[in-house]
């Protein structure tokens, strides 16, 4: 089955700096890659997703890149703010709507 | 985005009793819902895929007789933890696939279960 590795497990950045989280996946049949933000005690919130027919997608301060050949995808957060502090999860599935396999999560701390 | 609601958000039950958690898609119909379990500071572990009108598909190692899943309508799936024990204490989260957004998966707020 699919295996998703996520790095780093923790990330501390200064407010205003950029944060980058990287994930690799094992199943070349995976085509859908969402990213979720989870705050303490809450359910994950979708922040951005990318499908295999595109290499990059951007939404304001958040961007995701996908390299299908290398089987890795990354989340980029620019101009970080304290409210960006949370745990971020990457995930992969064969198609949108299929069951997701999650990475281990990255705990991001943005220091004011 | 679409809204998925869970109830209750927190529940405490006695060891040996059963507890039901509801997952509702509030503004869309979901033929497929997913149930996850999450331990503190860990990732989400898929327990089962719930399909409306048919039996749930359980992941390997998940006891289907202990974690009963029912998806009786296009907006409601339920997870019943039967004969709960302290080791079943966890954060349970459901998610649903929203067809009109290209089957994007949205998560509920989660339900904290404590078995005493």
mmCIF file of C-alpha atoms in Angstrom:
data_model
loop_
_atom_site.group_PDB
_atom_site.id
_atom_site.type_symbol
_atom_site.label_atom_id
_atom_site.label_comp_id
_atom_site.label_asym_id
_atom_site.label_seq_id
_atom_site.Cartn_x
_atom_site.Cartn_y
_atom_site.Cartn_z
ATOM 1 C CA UNK A 1 0.000 0.000 0.000
ATOM 2 C CA UNK A 2 0.869 3.682 -0.051
ATOM 3 C CA UNK A 3 3.447 5.069 2.362
ATOM 4 C CA UNK A 4 3.877 8.809 2.921
ATOM 5 C CA UNK A 5 6.936 10.244 4.656
ATOM 6 C CA UNK A 6 6.887 13.836 5.916
ATOM 7 C CA UNK A 7 9.780 16.060 7.019
ATOM 8 C CA UNK A 8 10.601 17.798 9.219
ATOM 9 C CA UNK A 9 8.575 16.632 12.209
ATOM 10 C CA UNK A 10 8.975 20.030 13.864
ATOM 11 C CA UNK A 11 9.733 23.414 12.354
ATOM 12 C CA UNK A 12 10.327 26.671 14.149
ATOM 13 C CA UNK A 13 10.447 29.881 12.112
ATOM 14 C CA UNK A 14 10.541 33.575 12.831
ATOM 15 C CA UNK A 15 7.451 35.554 11.945
ATOM 16 C CA UNK A 16 7.715 36.780 8.374
ATOM 17 C CA UNK A 17 10.040 34.003 7.263
ATOM 18 C CA UNK A 18 9.061 31.134 4.970
ATOM 19 C CA UNK A 19 8.306 27.562 5.998
ATOM 20 C CA UNK A 20 8.753 24.525 3.782
ATOM 21 C CA UNK A 21 7.465 21.030 4.487
ATOM 22 C CA UNK A 22 8.349 18.096 2.267
ATOM 23 C CA UNK A 23 6.625 14.785 1.650
ATOM 24 C CA UNK A 24 7.491 11.721 -0.364
ATOM 25 C CA UNK A 25 5.145 8.943 -1.381
ATOM 26 C CA UNK A 26 5.704 5.398 -2.548
ATOM 27 C CA UNK A 27 2.785 4.522 -4.836
ATOM 28 C CA UNK A 28 3.262 5.883 -8.357
ATOM 29 C CA UNK A 29 -0.489 5.439 -8.909
ATOM 30 C CA UNK A 30 -1.251 8.251 -6.443
ATOM 31 C CA UNK A 31 -2.675 11.308 -8.177
ATOM 32 C CA UNK A 32 -4.183 13.516 -5.483
ATOM 33 C CA UNK A 33 -2.210 15.306 -2.769
ATOM 34 C CA UNK A 34 -4.005 17.484 -0.196
ATOM 35 C CA UNK A 35 -2.520 19.380 2.723
ATOM 36 C CA UNK A 36 -4.331 19.837 6.012
ATOM 37 C CA UNK A 37 -3.772 22.136 8.970
ATOM 38 C CA UNK A 38 -4.784 20.853 12.383
ATOM 39 C CA UNK A 39 -5.033 23.053 15.440
ATOM 40 C CA UNK A 40 -4.993 21.589 18.914
ATOM 41 C CA UNK A 41 -8.146 19.610 19.674
ATOM 42 C CA UNK A 42 -9.732 20.225 16.291
ATOM 43 C CA UNK A 43 -10.273 18.320 13.085
ATOM 44 C CA UNK A 44 -7.932 18.830 10.109
ATOM 45 C CA UNK A 45 -8.744 21.734 7.811
ATOM 46 C CA UNK A 46 -7.953 21.525 4.111
ATOM 47 C CA UNK A 47 -5.613 24.369 3.112
ATOM 48 C CA UNK A 48 -4.628 23.407 -0.409
ATOM 49 C CA UNK A 49 -4.527 20.402 -2.693
ATOM 50 C CA UNK A 50 -2.891 19.476 -5.962
ATOM 51 C CA UNK A 51 -3.707 16.908 -8.583
ATOM 52 C CA UNK A 52 -1.167 15.108 -10.708
ATOM 53 C CA UNK A 53 -1.909 17.009 -13.890
ATOM 54 C CA UNK A 54 -0.318 20.175 -12.470
ATOM 55 C CA UNK A 55 3.114 20.838 -11.034
ATOM 56 C CA UNK A 56 2.380 23.835 -8.850
ATOM 57 C CA UNK A 57 -0.576 25.558 -7.247
ATOM 58 C CA UNK A 58 -0.704 28.757 -5.255
ATOM 59 C CA UNK A 59 -3.272 30.342 -2.971
ATOM 60 C CA UNK A 60 -2.148 33.649 -1.444
ATOM 61 C CA UNK A 61 0.690 32.817 0.982
ATOM 62 C CA UNK A 62 0.466 29.087 0.441
ATOM 63 C CA UNK A 63 1.867 27.102 -2.468
ATOM 64 C CA UNK A 64 2.310 23.441 -3.210
ATOM 65 C CA UNK A 65 4.669 21.854 -5.722
ATOM 66 C CA UNK A 66 4.527 18.331 -7.072
ATOM 67 C CA UNK A 67 7.232 16.269 -8.731
ATOM 68 C CA UNK A 68 5.637 13.036 -9.928
ATOM 69 C CA UNK A 69 8.871 11.655 -11.329
ATOM 70 C CA UNK A 70 10.592 11.917 -7.973
ATOM 71 C CA UNK A 71 7.369 11.170 -6.074
ATOM 72 C CA UNK A 72 7.571 14.125 -3.773
ATOM 73 C CA UNK A 73 5.517 17.208 -3.046
ATOM 74 C CA UNK A 74 6.095 20.226 -0.854
ATOM 75 C CA UNK A 75 4.158 22.898 0.993
ATOM 76 C CA UNK A 76 5.496 26.441 1.059
ATOM 77 C CA UNK A 77 4.164 29.087 3.424
ATOM 78 C CA UNK A 78 5.500 32.577 2.887
ATOM 79 C CA UNK A 79 5.377 35.571 5.249
ATOM 80 C CA UNK A 80 4.489 33.334 8.164
ATOM 81 C CA UNK A 81 2.286 34.678 10.940
ATOM 82 C CA UNK A 82 1.745 33.414 14.505
ATOM 83 C CA UNK A 83 -1.663 32.067 13.498
ATOM 84 C CA UNK A 84 0.101 29.714 11.081
ATOM 85 C CA UNK A 85 1.342 27.789 14.129
ATOM 86 C CA UNK A 86 -0.297 24.343 13.970
ATOM 87 C CA UNK A 87 0.350 20.778 12.860
ATOM 88 C CA UNK A 88 0.387 20.294 9.104
ATOM 89 C CA UNK A 89 -0.293 16.968 7.412
ATOM 90 C CA UNK A 90 0.333 15.944 3.845
ATOM 91 C CA UNK A 91 -1.649 13.104 2.326
ATOM 92 C CA UNK A 92 -1.878 11.088 -0.857
ATOM 93 C CA UNK A 93 -4.523 9.029 -2.622
ATOM 94 C CA UNK A 94 -5.123 7.478 -6.018
ATOM 95 C CA UNK A 95 -7.830 10.005 -6.755
ATOM 96 C CA UNK A 96 -9.760 12.728 -5.011
ATOM 97 C CA UNK A 97 -12.477 11.106 -2.931
ATOM 98 C CA UNK A 98 -10.475 7.940 -2.304
ATOM 99 C CA UNK A 99 -9.076 7.068 1.098
ATOM 100 C CA UNK A 100 -6.112 9.191 2.121
ATOM 101 C CA UNK A 101 -2.769 8.035 3.465
ATOM 102 C CA UNK A 102 -1.297 10.659 5.773
ATOM 103 C CA UNK A 103 2.241 11.682 6.511
ATOM 104 C CA UNK A 104 3.418 11.836 10.109
ATOM 105 C CA UNK A 105 2.745 15.544 10.485
ATOM 106 C CA UNK A 106 4.888 18.644 11.001
ATOM 107 C CA UNK A 107 4.476 20.800 14.060
ATOM 108 C CA UNK A 108 5.084 24.387 12.965
ATOM 109 C CA UNK A 109 5.803 27.133 15.470
ATOM 110 C CA UNK A 110 5.945 30.711 14.259
ATOM 111 C CA UNK A 111 7.736 32.898 16.770
ATOM 112 C CA UNK A 112 6.663 36.539 16.963
ATOM 113 C CA UNK B 1 -15.711 24.745 1.881
ATOM 114 C CA UNK B 2 -18.222 22.056 2.689
ATOM 115 C CA UNK B 3 -19.181 21.441 6.311
ATOM 116 C CA UNK B 4 -18.907 18.142 8.121
ATOM 117 C CA UNK B 5 -20.249 18.031 11.656
ATOM 118 C CA UNK B 6 -19.615 15.509 14.406
ATOM 119 C CA UNK B 7 -21.553 14.886 17.576
ATOM 120 C CA UNK B 8 -20.759 14.676 20.399
ATOM 121 C CA UNK B 9 -17.541 16.654 20.517
ATOM 122 C CA UNK B 10 -16.656 15.081 23.849
ATOM 123 C CA UNK B 11 -18.022 12.000 25.571
ATOM 124 C CA UNK B 12 -17.115 10.082 28.686
ATOM 125 C CA UNK B 13 -18.415 6.565 29.116
ATOM 126 C CA UNK B 14 -17.942 3.741 31.553
ATOM 127 C CA UNK B 15 -15.891 0.712 30.666
ATOM 128 C CA UNK B 16 -18.064 -1.987 29.114
ATOM 129 C CA UNK B 17 -20.692 0.333 27.695
ATOM 130 C CA UNK B 18 -21.202 1.386 24.081
ATOM 131 C CA UNK B 19 -21.033 4.882 22.665
ATOM 132 C CA UNK B 20 -22.207 6.260 19.326
ATOM 133 C CA UNK B 21 -20.594 9.104 17.400
ATOM 134 C CA UNK B 22 -22.436 10.797 14.550
ATOM 135 C CA UNK B 23 -20.958 12.351 11.435
ATOM 136 C CA UNK B 24 -23.109 14.552 9.231
ATOM 137 C CA UNK B 25 -22.478 16.312 5.962
ATOM 138 C CA UNK B 26 -24.453 19.518 6.449
ATOM 139 C CA UNK B 27 -24.602 21.029 2.979
ATOM 140 C CA UNK B 28 -23.900 18.173 0.626
ATOM 141 C CA UNK B 29 -24.618 14.513 0.069
ATOM 142 C CA UNK B 30 -21.763 12.150 0.766
ATOM 143 C CA UNK B 31 -21.841 8.652 -0.630
ATOM 144 C CA UNK B 32 -18.484 8.009 1.008
ATOM 145 C CA UNK B 33 -17.342 8.907 4.502
ATOM 146 C CA UNK B 34 -14.192 7.903 6.326
ATOM 147 C CA UNK B 35 -13.501 7.278 10.011
ATOM 148 C CA UNK B 36 -10.101 7.996 11.539
ATOM 149 C CA UNK B 37 -8.577 7.588 14.942
ATOM 150 C CA UNK B 38 -5.845 9.860 16.263
ATOM 151 C CA UNK B 39 -3.720 9.456 19.372
ATOM 152 C CA UNK B 40 -2.046 12.510 20.947
ATOM 153 C CA UNK B 41 0.800 13.917 18.857
ATOM 154 C CA UNK B 42 0.334 11.259 16.207
ATOM 155 C CA UNK B 43 -0.994 11.158 12.685
ATOM 156 C CA UNK B 44 -4.454 10.103 11.567
ATOM 157 C CA UNK B 45 -5.053 6.389 11.243
ATOM 158 C CA UNK B 46 -7.804 5.311 8.854
ATOM 159 C CA UNK B 47 -10.187 2.886 10.516
ATOM 160 C CA UNK B 48 -12.772 2.304 7.811
ATOM 161 C CA UNK B 49 -14.452 3.590 4.702
ATOM 162 C CA UNK B 50 -18.194 4.020 5.025
ATOM 163 C CA UNK B 51 -20.340 3.706 1.911
ATOM 164 C CA UNK B 52 -23.982 4.712 1.890
ATOM 165 C CA UNK B 53 -26.242 1.693 1.674
ATOM 166 C CA UNK B 54 -23.526 -0.922 1.948
ATOM 167 C CA UNK B 55 -21.180 -2.429 4.507
ATOM 168 C CA UNK B 56 -18.165 -0.477 5.601
ATOM 169 C CA UNK B 57 -14.695 -1.473 4.478
ATOM 170 C CA UNK B 58 -12.374 -1.830 7.454
ATOM 171 C CA UNK B 59 -8.622 -1.368 7.437
ATOM 172 C CA UNK B 60 -6.415 -4.237 8.455
ATOM 173 C CA UNK B 61 -6.253 -4.655 12.206
ATOM 174 C CA UNK B 62 -9.471 -2.779 12.947
ATOM 175 C CA UNK B 63 -12.076 -4.927 14.691
ATOM 176 C CA UNK B 64 -15.314 -4.538 12.777
ATOM 177 C CA UNK B 65 -17.380 -6.065 15.586
ATOM 178 C CA UNK B 66 -15.999 -3.522 18.016
ATOM 179 C CA UNK B 67 -16.247 -0.456 15.808
ATOM 180 C CA UNK B 68 -19.646 -0.641 14.154
ATOM 181 C CA UNK B 69 -20.164 1.728 11.251
ATOM 182 C CA UNK B 70 -23.511 2.525 9.713
ATOM 183 C CA UNK B 71 -24.070 4.832 6.740
ATOM 184 C CA UNK B 72 -27.836 4.766 6.424
ATOM 185 C CA UNK B 73 -28.296 8.016 4.532
ATOM 186 C CA UNK B 74 -26.360 10.301 2.219
ATOM 187 C CA UNK B 75 -25.751 12.776 5.040
ATOM 188 C CA UNK B 76 -25.173 10.599 8.095
ATOM 189 C CA UNK B 77 -22.650 7.987 9.150
ATOM 190 C CA UNK B 78 -22.334 6.664 12.686
ATOM 191 C CA UNK B 79 -19.498 4.968 14.543
ATOM 192 C CA UNK B 80 -20.436 2.874 17.560
ATOM 193 C CA UNK B 81 -17.684 1.774 19.891
ATOM 194 C CA UNK B 82 -19.031 -1.362 21.557
ATOM 195 C CA UNK B 83 -17.954 -2.657 24.949
ATOM 196 C CA UNK B 84 -15.570 0.258 25.291
ATOM 197 C CA UNK B 85 -12.380 -0.074 27.313
ATOM 198 C CA UNK B 86 -9.885 2.557 28.468
ATOM 199 C CA UNK B 87 -7.581 1.730 25.551
ATOM 200 C CA UNK B 88 -10.346 2.875 23.182
ATOM 201 C CA UNK B 89 -9.980 6.401 24.546
ATOM 202 C CA UNK B 90 -8.920 8.528 21.597
ATOM 203 C CA UNK B 91 -9.832 11.338 19.218
ATOM 204 C CA UNK B 92 -12.159 10.027 16.506
ATOM 205 C CA UNK B 93 -12.532 12.054 13.329
ATOM 206 C CA UNK B 94 -14.765 11.550 10.332
ATOM 207 C CA UNK B 95 -14.430 12.958 6.856
ATOM 208 C CA UNK B 96 -16.604 13.064 3.783
ATOM 209 C CA UNK B 97 -16.023 13.350 0.062
ATOM 210 C CA UNK B 98 -17.811 16.350 -1.463
ATOM 211 C CA UNK B 99 -18.765 15.625 -5.099
ATOM 212 C CA UNK B 100 -19.292 19.184 -6.308
ATOM 213 C CA UNK B 101 -15.732 20.217 -5.393
ATOM 214 C CA UNK B 102 -14.166 17.361 -7.306
ATOM 215 C CA UNK B 103 -14.487 14.943 -4.404
ATOM 216 C CA UNK B 104 -12.403 17.033 -2.039
ATOM 217 C CA UNK B 105 -12.372 15.457 1.416
ATOM 218 C CA UNK B 106 -13.483 17.593 4.336
ATOM 219 C CA UNK B 107 -13.084 16.652 7.980
ATOM 220 C CA UNK B 108 -15.361 17.018 10.960
ATOM 221 C CA UNK B 109 -14.315 18.678 14.203
ATOM 222 C CA UNK B 110 -13.537 15.365 15.865
ATOM 223 C CA UNK B 111 -14.930 13.601 18.930
ATOM 224 C CA UNK B 112 -12.955 13.024 22.091
ATOM 225 C CA UNK B 113 -13.819 9.707 23.706
ATOM 226 C CA UNK B 114 -12.719 8.969 27.253
ATOM 227 C CA UNK B 115 -13.502 5.556 28.704
ATOM 228 C CA UNK B 116 -13.301 5.367 32.485
#
